[in-house]
PDB file of C-alpha atoms in Angstrom:
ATOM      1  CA  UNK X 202      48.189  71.608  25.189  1.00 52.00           C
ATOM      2  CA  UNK X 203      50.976  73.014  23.305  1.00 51.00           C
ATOM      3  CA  UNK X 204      53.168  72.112  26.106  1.00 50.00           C
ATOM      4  CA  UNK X 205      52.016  68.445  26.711  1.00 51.00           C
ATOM      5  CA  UNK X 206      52.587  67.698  22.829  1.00 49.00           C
ATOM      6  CA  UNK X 207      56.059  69.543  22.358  1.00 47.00           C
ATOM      7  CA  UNK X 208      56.781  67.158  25.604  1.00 47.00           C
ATOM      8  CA  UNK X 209      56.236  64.062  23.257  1.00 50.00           C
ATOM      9  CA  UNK X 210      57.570  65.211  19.935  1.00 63.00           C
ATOM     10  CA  UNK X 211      60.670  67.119  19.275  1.00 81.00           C
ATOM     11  CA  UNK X 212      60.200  70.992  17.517  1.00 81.00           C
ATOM     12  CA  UNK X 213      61.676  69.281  14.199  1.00 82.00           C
ATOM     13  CA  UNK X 214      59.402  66.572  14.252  1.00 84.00           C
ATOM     14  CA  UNK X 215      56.596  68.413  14.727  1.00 86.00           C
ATOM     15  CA  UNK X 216      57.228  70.940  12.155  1.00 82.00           C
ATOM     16  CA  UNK X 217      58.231  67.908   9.609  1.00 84.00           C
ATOM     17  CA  UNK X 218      55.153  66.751  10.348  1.00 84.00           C
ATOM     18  CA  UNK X 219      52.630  69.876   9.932  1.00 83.00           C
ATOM     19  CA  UNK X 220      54.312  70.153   6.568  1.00 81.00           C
ATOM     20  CA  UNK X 221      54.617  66.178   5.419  1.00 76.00           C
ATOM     21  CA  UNK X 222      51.850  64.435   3.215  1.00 73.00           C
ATOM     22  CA  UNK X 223      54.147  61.327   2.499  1.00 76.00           C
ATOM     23  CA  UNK X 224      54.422  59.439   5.809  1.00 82.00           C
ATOM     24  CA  UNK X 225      51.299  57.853   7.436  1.00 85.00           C
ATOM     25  CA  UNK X 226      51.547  60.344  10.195  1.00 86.00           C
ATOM     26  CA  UNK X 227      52.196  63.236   7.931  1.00 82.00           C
ATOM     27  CA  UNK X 228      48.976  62.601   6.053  1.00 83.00           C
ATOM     28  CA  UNK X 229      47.233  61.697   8.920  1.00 88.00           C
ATOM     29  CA  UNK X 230      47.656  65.439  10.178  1.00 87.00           C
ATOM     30  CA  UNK X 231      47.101  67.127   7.366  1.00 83.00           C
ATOM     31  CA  UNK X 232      44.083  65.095   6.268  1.00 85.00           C
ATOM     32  CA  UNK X 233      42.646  65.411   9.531  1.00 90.00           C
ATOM     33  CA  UNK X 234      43.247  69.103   9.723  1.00 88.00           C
ATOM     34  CA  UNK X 235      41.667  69.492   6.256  1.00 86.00           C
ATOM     35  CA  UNK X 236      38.369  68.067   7.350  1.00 89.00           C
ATOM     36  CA  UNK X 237      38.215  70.600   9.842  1.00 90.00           C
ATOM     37  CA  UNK X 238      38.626  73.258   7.661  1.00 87.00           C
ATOM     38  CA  UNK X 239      35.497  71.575   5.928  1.00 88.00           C
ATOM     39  CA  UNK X 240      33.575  71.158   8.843  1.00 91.00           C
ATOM     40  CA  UNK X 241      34.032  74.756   9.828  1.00 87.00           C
ATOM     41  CA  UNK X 242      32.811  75.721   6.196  1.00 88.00           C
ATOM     42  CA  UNK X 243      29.974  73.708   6.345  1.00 90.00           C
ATOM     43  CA  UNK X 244      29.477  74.860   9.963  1.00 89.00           C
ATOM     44  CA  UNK X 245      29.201  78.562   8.659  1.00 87.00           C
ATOM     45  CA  UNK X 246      26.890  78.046   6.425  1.00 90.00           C
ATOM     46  CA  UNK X 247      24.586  75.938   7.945  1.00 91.00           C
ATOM     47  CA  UNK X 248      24.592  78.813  10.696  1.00 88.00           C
ATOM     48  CA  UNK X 249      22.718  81.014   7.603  1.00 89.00           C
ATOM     49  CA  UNK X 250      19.594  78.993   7.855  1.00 90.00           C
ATOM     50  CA  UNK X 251      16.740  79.366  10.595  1.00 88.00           C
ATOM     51  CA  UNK X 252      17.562  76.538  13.240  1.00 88.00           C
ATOM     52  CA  UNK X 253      16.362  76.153  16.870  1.00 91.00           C
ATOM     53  CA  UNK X 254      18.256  77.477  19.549  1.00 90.00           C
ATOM     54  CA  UNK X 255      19.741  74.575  20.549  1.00 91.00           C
ATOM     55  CA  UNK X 256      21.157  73.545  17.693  1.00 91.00           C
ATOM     56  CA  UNK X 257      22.035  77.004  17.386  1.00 89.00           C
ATOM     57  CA  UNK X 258      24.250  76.816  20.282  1.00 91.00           C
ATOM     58  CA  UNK X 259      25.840  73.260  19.420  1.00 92.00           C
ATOM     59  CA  UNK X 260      27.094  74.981  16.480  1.00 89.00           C
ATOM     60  CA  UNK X 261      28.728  78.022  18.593  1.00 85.00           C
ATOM     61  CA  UNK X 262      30.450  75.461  20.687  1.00 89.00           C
ATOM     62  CA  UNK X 263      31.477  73.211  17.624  1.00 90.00           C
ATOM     63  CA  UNK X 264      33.333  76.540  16.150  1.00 85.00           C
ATOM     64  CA  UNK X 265      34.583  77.504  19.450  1.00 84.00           C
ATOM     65  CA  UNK X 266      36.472  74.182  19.682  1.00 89.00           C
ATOM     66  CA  UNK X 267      37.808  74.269  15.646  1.00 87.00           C
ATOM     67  CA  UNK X 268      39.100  77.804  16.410  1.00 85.00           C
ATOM     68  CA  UNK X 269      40.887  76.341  19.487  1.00 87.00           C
ATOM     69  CA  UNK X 270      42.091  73.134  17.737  1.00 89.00           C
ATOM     70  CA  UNK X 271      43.353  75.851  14.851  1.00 88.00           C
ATOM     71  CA  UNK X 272      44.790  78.579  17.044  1.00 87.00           C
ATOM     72  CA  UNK X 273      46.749  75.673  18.763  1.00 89.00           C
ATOM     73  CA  UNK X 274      48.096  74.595  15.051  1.00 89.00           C
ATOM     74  CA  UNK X 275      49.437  78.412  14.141  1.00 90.00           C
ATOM     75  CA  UNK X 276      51.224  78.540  17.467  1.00 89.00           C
ATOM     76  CA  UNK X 277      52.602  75.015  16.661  1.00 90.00           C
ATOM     77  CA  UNK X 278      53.935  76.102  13.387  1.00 89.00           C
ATOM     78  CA  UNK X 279      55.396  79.713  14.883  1.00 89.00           C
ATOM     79  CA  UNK X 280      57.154  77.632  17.255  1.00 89.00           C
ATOM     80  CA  UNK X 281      58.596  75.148  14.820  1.00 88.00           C
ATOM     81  CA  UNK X 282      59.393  78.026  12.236  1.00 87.00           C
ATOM     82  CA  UNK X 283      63.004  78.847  11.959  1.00 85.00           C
ATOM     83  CA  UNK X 284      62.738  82.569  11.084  1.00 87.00           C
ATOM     84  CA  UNK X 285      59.456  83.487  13.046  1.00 88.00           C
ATOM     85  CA  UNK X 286      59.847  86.780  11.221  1.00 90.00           C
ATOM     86  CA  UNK X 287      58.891  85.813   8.389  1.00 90.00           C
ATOM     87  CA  UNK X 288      56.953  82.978   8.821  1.00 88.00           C
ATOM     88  CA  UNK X 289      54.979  85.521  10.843  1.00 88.00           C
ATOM     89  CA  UNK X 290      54.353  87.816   7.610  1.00 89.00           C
ATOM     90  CA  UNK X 291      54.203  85.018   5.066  1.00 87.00           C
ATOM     91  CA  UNK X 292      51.381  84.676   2.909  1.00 82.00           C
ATOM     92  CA  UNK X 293      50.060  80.963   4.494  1.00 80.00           C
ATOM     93  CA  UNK X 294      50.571  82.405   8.138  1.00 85.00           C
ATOM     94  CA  UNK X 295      48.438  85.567   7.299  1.00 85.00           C
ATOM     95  CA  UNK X 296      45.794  83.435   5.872  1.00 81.00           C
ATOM     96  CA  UNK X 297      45.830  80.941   9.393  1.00 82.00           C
ATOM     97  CA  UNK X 298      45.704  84.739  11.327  1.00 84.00           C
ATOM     98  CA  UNK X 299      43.070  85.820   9.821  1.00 78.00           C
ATOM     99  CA  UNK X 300      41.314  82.407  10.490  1.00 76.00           C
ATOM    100  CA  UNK X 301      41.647  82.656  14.052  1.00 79.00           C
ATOM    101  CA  UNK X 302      41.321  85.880  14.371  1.00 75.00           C
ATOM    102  CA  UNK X 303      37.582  85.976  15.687  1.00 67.00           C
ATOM    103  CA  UNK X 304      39.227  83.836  18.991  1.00 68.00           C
ATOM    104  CA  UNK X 305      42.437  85.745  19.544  1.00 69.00           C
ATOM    105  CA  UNK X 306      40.275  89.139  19.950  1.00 67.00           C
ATOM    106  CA  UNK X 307      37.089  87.173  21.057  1.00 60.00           C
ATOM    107  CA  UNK X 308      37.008  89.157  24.733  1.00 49.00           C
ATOM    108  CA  UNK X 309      36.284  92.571  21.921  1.00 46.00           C
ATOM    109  CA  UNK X 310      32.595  92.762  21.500  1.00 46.00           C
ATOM    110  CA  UNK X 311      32.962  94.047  17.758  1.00 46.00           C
ATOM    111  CA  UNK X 312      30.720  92.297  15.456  1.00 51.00           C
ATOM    112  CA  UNK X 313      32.624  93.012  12.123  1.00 51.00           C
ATOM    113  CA  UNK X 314      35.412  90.728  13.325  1.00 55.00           C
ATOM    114  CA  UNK X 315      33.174  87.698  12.794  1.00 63.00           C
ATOM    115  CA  UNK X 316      33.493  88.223   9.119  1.00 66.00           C
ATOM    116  CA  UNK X 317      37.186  86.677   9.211  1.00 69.00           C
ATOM    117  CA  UNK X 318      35.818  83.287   9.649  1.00 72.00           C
ATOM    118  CA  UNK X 319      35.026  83.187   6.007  1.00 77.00           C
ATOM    119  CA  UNK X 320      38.448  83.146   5.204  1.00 78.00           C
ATOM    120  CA  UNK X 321      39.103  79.885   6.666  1.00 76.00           C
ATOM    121  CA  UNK X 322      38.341  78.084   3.841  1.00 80.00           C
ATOM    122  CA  UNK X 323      41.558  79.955   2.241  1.00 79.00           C
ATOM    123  CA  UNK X 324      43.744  77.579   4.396  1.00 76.00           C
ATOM    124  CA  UNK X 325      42.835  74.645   1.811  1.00 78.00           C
ATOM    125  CA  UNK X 326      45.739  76.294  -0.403  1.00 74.00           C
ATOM    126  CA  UNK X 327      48.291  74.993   1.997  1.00 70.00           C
ATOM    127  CA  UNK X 328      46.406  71.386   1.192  1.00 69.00           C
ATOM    128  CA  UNK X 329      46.055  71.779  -2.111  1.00 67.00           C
ATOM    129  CA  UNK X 330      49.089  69.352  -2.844  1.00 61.00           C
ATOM    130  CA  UNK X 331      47.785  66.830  -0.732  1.00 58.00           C
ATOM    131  CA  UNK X 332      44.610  66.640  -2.125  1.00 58.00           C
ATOM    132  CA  UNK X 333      46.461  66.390  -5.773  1.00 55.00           C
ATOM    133  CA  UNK X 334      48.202  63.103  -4.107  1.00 56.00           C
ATOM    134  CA  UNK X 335      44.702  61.940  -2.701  1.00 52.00           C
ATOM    135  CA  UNK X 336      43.169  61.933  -6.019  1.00 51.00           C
ATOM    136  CA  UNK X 337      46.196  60.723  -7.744  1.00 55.00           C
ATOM    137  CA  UNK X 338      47.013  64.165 -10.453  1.00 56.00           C
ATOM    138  CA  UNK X 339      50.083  63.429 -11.707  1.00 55.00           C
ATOM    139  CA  UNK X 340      50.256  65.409 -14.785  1.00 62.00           C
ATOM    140  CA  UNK X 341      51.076  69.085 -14.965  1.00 65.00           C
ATOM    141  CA  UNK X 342      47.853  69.997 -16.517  1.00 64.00           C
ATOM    142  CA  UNK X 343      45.863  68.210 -14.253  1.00 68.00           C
ATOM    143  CA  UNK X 344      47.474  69.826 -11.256  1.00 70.00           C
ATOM    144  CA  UNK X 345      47.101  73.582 -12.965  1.00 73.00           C
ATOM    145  CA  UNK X 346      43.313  72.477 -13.957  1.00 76.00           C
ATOM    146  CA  UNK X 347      43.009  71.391 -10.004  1.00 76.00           C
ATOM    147  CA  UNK X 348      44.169  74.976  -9.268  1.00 78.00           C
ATOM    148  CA  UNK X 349      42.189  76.905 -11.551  1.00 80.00           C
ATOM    149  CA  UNK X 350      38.852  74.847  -9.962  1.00 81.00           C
ATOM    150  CA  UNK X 351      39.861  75.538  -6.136  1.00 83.00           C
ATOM    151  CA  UNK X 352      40.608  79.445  -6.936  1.00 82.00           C
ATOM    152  CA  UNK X 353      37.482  79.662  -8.489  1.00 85.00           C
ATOM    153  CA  UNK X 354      35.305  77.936  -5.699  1.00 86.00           C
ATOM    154  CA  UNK X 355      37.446  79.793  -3.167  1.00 86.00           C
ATOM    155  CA  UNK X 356      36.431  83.038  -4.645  1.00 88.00           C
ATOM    156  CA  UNK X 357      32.647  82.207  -4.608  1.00 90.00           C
ATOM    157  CA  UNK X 358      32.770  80.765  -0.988  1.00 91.00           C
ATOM    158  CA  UNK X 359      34.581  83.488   0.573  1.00 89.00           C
ATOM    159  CA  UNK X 360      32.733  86.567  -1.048  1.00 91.00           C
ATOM    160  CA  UNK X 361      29.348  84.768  -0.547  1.00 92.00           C
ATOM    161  CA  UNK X 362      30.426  84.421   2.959  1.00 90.00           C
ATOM    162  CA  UNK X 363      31.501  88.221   2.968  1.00 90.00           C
ATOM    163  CA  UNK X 364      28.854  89.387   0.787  1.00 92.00           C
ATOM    164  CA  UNK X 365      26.127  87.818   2.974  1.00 92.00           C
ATOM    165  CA  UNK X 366      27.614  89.208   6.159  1.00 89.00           C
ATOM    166  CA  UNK X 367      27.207  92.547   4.895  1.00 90.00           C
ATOM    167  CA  UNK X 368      23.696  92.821   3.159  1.00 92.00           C
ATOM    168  CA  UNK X 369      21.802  90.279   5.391  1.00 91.00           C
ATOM    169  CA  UNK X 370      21.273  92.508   8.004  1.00 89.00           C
ATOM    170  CA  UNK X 371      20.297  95.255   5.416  1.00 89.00           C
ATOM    171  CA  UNK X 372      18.698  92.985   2.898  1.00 90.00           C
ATOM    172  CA  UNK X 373      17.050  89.901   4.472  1.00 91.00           C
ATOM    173  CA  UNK X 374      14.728  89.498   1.857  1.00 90.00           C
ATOM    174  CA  UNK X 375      17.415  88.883  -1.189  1.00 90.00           C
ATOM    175  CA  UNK X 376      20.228  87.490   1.195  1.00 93.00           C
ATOM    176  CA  UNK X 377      18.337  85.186   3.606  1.00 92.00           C
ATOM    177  CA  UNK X 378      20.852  83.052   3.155  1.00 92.00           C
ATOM    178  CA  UNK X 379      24.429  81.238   2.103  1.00 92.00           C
ATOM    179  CA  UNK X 380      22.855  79.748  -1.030  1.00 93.00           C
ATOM    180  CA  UNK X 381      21.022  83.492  -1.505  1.00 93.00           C
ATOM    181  CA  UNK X 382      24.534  84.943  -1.736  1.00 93.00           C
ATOM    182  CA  UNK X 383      26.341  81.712  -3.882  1.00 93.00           C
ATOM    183  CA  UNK X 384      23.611  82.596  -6.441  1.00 94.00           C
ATOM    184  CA  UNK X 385      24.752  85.995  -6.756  1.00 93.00           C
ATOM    185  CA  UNK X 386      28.298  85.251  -6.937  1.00 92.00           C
ATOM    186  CA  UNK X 387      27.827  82.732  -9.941  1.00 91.00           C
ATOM    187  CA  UNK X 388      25.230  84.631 -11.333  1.00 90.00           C
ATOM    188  CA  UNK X 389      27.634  88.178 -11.076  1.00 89.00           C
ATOM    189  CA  UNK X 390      30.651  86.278 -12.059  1.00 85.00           C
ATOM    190  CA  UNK X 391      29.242  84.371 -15.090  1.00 82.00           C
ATOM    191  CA  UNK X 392      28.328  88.627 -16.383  1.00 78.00           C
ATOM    192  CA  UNK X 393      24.782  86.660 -16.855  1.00 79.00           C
ATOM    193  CA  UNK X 394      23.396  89.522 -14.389  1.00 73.00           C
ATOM    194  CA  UNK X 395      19.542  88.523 -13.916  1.00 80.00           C
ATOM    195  CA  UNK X 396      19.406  91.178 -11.357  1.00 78.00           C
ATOM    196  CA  UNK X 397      16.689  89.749  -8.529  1.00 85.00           C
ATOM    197  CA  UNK X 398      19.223  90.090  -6.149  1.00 87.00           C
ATOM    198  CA  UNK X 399      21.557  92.654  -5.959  1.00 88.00           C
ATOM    199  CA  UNK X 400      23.425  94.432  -3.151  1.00 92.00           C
ATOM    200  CA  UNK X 401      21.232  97.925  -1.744  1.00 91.00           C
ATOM    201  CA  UNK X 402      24.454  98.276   0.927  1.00 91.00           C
ATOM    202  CA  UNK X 403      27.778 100.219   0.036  1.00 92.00           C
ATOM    203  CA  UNK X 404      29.798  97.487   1.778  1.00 90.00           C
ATOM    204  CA  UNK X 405      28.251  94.723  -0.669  1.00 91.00           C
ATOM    205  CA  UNK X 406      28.678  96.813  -3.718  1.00 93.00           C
ATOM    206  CA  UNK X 407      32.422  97.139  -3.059  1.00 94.00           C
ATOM    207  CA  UNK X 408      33.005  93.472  -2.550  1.00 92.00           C
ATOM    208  CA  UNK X 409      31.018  92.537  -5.514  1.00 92.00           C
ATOM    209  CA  UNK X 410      33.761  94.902  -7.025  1.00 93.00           C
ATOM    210  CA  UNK X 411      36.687  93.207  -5.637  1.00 92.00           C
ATOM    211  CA  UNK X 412      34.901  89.633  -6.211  1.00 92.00           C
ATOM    212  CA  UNK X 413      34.750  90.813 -10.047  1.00 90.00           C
ATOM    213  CA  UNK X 414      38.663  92.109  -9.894  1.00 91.00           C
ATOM    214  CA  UNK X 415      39.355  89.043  -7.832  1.00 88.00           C
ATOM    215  CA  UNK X 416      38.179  86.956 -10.916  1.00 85.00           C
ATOM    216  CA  UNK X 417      39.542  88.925 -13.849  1.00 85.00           C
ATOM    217  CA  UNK X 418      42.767  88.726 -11.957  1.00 83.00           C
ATOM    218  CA  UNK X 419      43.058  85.171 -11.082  1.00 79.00           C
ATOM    219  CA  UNK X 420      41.034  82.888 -13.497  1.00 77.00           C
ATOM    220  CA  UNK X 421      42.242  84.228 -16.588  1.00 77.00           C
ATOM    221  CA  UNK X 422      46.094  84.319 -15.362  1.00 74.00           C
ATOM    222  CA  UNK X 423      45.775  80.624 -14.407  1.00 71.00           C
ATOM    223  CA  UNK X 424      43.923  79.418 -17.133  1.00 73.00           C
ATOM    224  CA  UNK X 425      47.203  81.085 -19.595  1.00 74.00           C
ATOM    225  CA  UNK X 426      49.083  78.727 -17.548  1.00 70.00           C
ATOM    226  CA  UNK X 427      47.192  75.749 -18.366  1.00 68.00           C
ATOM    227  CA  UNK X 428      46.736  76.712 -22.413  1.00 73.00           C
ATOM    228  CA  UNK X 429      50.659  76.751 -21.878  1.00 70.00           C
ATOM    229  CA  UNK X 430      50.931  73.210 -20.679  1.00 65.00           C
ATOM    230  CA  UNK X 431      48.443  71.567 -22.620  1.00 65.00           C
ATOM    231  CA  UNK X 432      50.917  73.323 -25.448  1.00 65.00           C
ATOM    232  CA  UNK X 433      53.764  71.912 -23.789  1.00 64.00           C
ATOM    233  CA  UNK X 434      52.243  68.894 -23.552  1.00 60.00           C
ATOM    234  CA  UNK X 435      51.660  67.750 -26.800  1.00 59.00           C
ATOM    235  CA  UNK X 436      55.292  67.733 -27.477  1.00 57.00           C
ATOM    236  CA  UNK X 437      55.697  65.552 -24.731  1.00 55.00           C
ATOM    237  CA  UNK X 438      55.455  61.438 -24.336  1.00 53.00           C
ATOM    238  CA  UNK X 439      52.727  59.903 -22.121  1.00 58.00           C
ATOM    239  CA  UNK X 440      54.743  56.996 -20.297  1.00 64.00           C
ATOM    240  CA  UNK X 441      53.969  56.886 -17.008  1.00 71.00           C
ATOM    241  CA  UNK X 442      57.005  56.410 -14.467  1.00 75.00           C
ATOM    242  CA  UNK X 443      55.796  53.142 -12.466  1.00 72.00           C
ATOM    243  CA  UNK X 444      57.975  54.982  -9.387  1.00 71.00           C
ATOM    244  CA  UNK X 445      56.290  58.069  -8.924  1.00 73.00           C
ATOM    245  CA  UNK X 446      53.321  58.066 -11.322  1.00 69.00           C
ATOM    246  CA  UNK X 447      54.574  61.165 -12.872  1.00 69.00           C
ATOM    247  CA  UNK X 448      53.497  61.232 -16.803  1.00 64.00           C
ATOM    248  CA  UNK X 449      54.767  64.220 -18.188  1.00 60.00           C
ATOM    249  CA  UNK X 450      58.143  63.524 -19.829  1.00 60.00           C
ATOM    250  CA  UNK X 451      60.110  64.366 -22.912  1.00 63.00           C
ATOM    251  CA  UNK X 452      59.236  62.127 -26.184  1.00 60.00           C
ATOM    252  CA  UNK X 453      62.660  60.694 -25.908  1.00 65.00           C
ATOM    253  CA  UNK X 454      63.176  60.049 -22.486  1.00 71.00           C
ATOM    254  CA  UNK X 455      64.682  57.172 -20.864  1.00 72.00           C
ATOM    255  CA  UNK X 456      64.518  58.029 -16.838  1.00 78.00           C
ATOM    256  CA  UNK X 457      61.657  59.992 -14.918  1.00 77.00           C
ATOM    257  CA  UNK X 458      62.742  63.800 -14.525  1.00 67.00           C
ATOM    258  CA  UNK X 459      60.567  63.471 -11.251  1.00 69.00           C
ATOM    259  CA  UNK X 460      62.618  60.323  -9.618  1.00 76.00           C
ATOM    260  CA  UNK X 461      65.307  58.927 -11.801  1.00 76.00           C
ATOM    261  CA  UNK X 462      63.267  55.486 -12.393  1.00 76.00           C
ATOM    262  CA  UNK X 463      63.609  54.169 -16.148  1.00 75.00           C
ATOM    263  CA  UNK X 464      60.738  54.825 -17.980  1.00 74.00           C
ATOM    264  CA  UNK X 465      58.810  52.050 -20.629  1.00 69.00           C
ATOM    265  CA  UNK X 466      58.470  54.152 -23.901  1.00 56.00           C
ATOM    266  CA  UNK X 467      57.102  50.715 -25.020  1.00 50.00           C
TER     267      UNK X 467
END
């Protein structure tokens, strides 16, 4: 497959293209590749619930196909990378490993690698700009705000996903399923504590650890960032460049910092 679509589309191209959200085609890809991160989310956790064998199996074969559509992407993007080195041991690549990770060792009967899948919705973050162009954030704060709300669902999601892989088996009663696991996240996160459910295994204690860490780390750091800007911002004029859309900009500017187009201060 790899072959057949280098064949039509030069290494350059195809690289411009795994990383463009401006052109049709650019967005195209990208879009498309972000509802199959979705899908494979939603996938996941639909798996949690008690279905019939059948459609038991039609999700198997649904996953086995988005891990082969998504292993085909990483080697697209190792072989477009310049310095394979490093794009190798950068932080987006590790994320897309660990994604397909589950496929690449799939002929190793170990269970525990099956917990990787959950990371898959961690690819969004290459997205995340396109989906601020999608829904048309144009302001600084806005984008920052966008970020703080995708780390934070990213952090429930993926240590639901781990948490629920871990104390299921040991805990069916409390974590029967996805939504079992969400409420404990929220519920842990939010310090409210109820304790109904809590982890009895020492693998989910320590990732209710890290998920706590994860969130002291992250949310507060990001939401400095966005006290900052709204700071920031109120020095700042609201005219909104009718090139870009950008409306940030000094109180006496004349031309859009963003691209160069003469702004209407009124």
């Amino acid at each position: 497959m790899v072959l057949i679509i280098s064949s039509m589309l030069t290494r350059s191209q195809i690289g411009f293209y795994l990383e463009d959200i401006e052109t049709p085609i650019g967005r195209t890809v990208n879009l498309t590749l972000t509802g199959l991160i979705l899908l494979s989310s939603a996938s996941f956790i639909a798996e949690t619930y008690p279905l019939s064998q059948a459609v038991r199996i039609n999700f198997q074969t649904l996953d086995t196909v988005l891990l082969i559509v998504f292993a085909v992407e990483y080697l697209l993007r190792l072989w477009c990378a310049e310095d394979r080195v490093k794009f190798i041991f950068s932080f987006f690549s590790i994320i897309d490993l660990l994604a397909i990770l589950p496929f690449l060792l799939g002929f190793v009967n170990v269970s525990f690698i099956r917990i990787f899948r959950w990371f898959r919705i961690l690819r969004l973050i290459r997205f995340l700009e396109l989906k601020i162009s999608i829904f048309r954030i144009s302001s600084e704060d806005g984008v920052i705000f966008a970020r703080i709300l995708f780390t934070l669902l990213a952090i429930i999601f993926v240590y639901s996903g781990l948490i629920y892989q871990v104390e299921h088996p040991a805990n069916p009663e409390s974590f029967g399923t996805f939504l079992d696991a969400v409420y404990f996240s929220v519920v842990t996160m939010t310090t409210v504590g109820f304790g109904d459910v809590t982890p009895i295994s020492e693998s989910g204690r320590f990732l209710t650890i890290l998920m706590i860490l994860t969130g002291i780390a992250l949310i507060p750091w990001q939401l400095g960032d966005l006290i900052k800007q709204l700071v920031k911002s109120a020095n700042h004029g609201e005219a909104v460049c009718t090139g870009c859309g950008w409306s940030v900009h000094d109180a006496n500017a004349r031309f859009c910092k963003m691209c160069g187009s003469q702004l209407d201060n009124g």
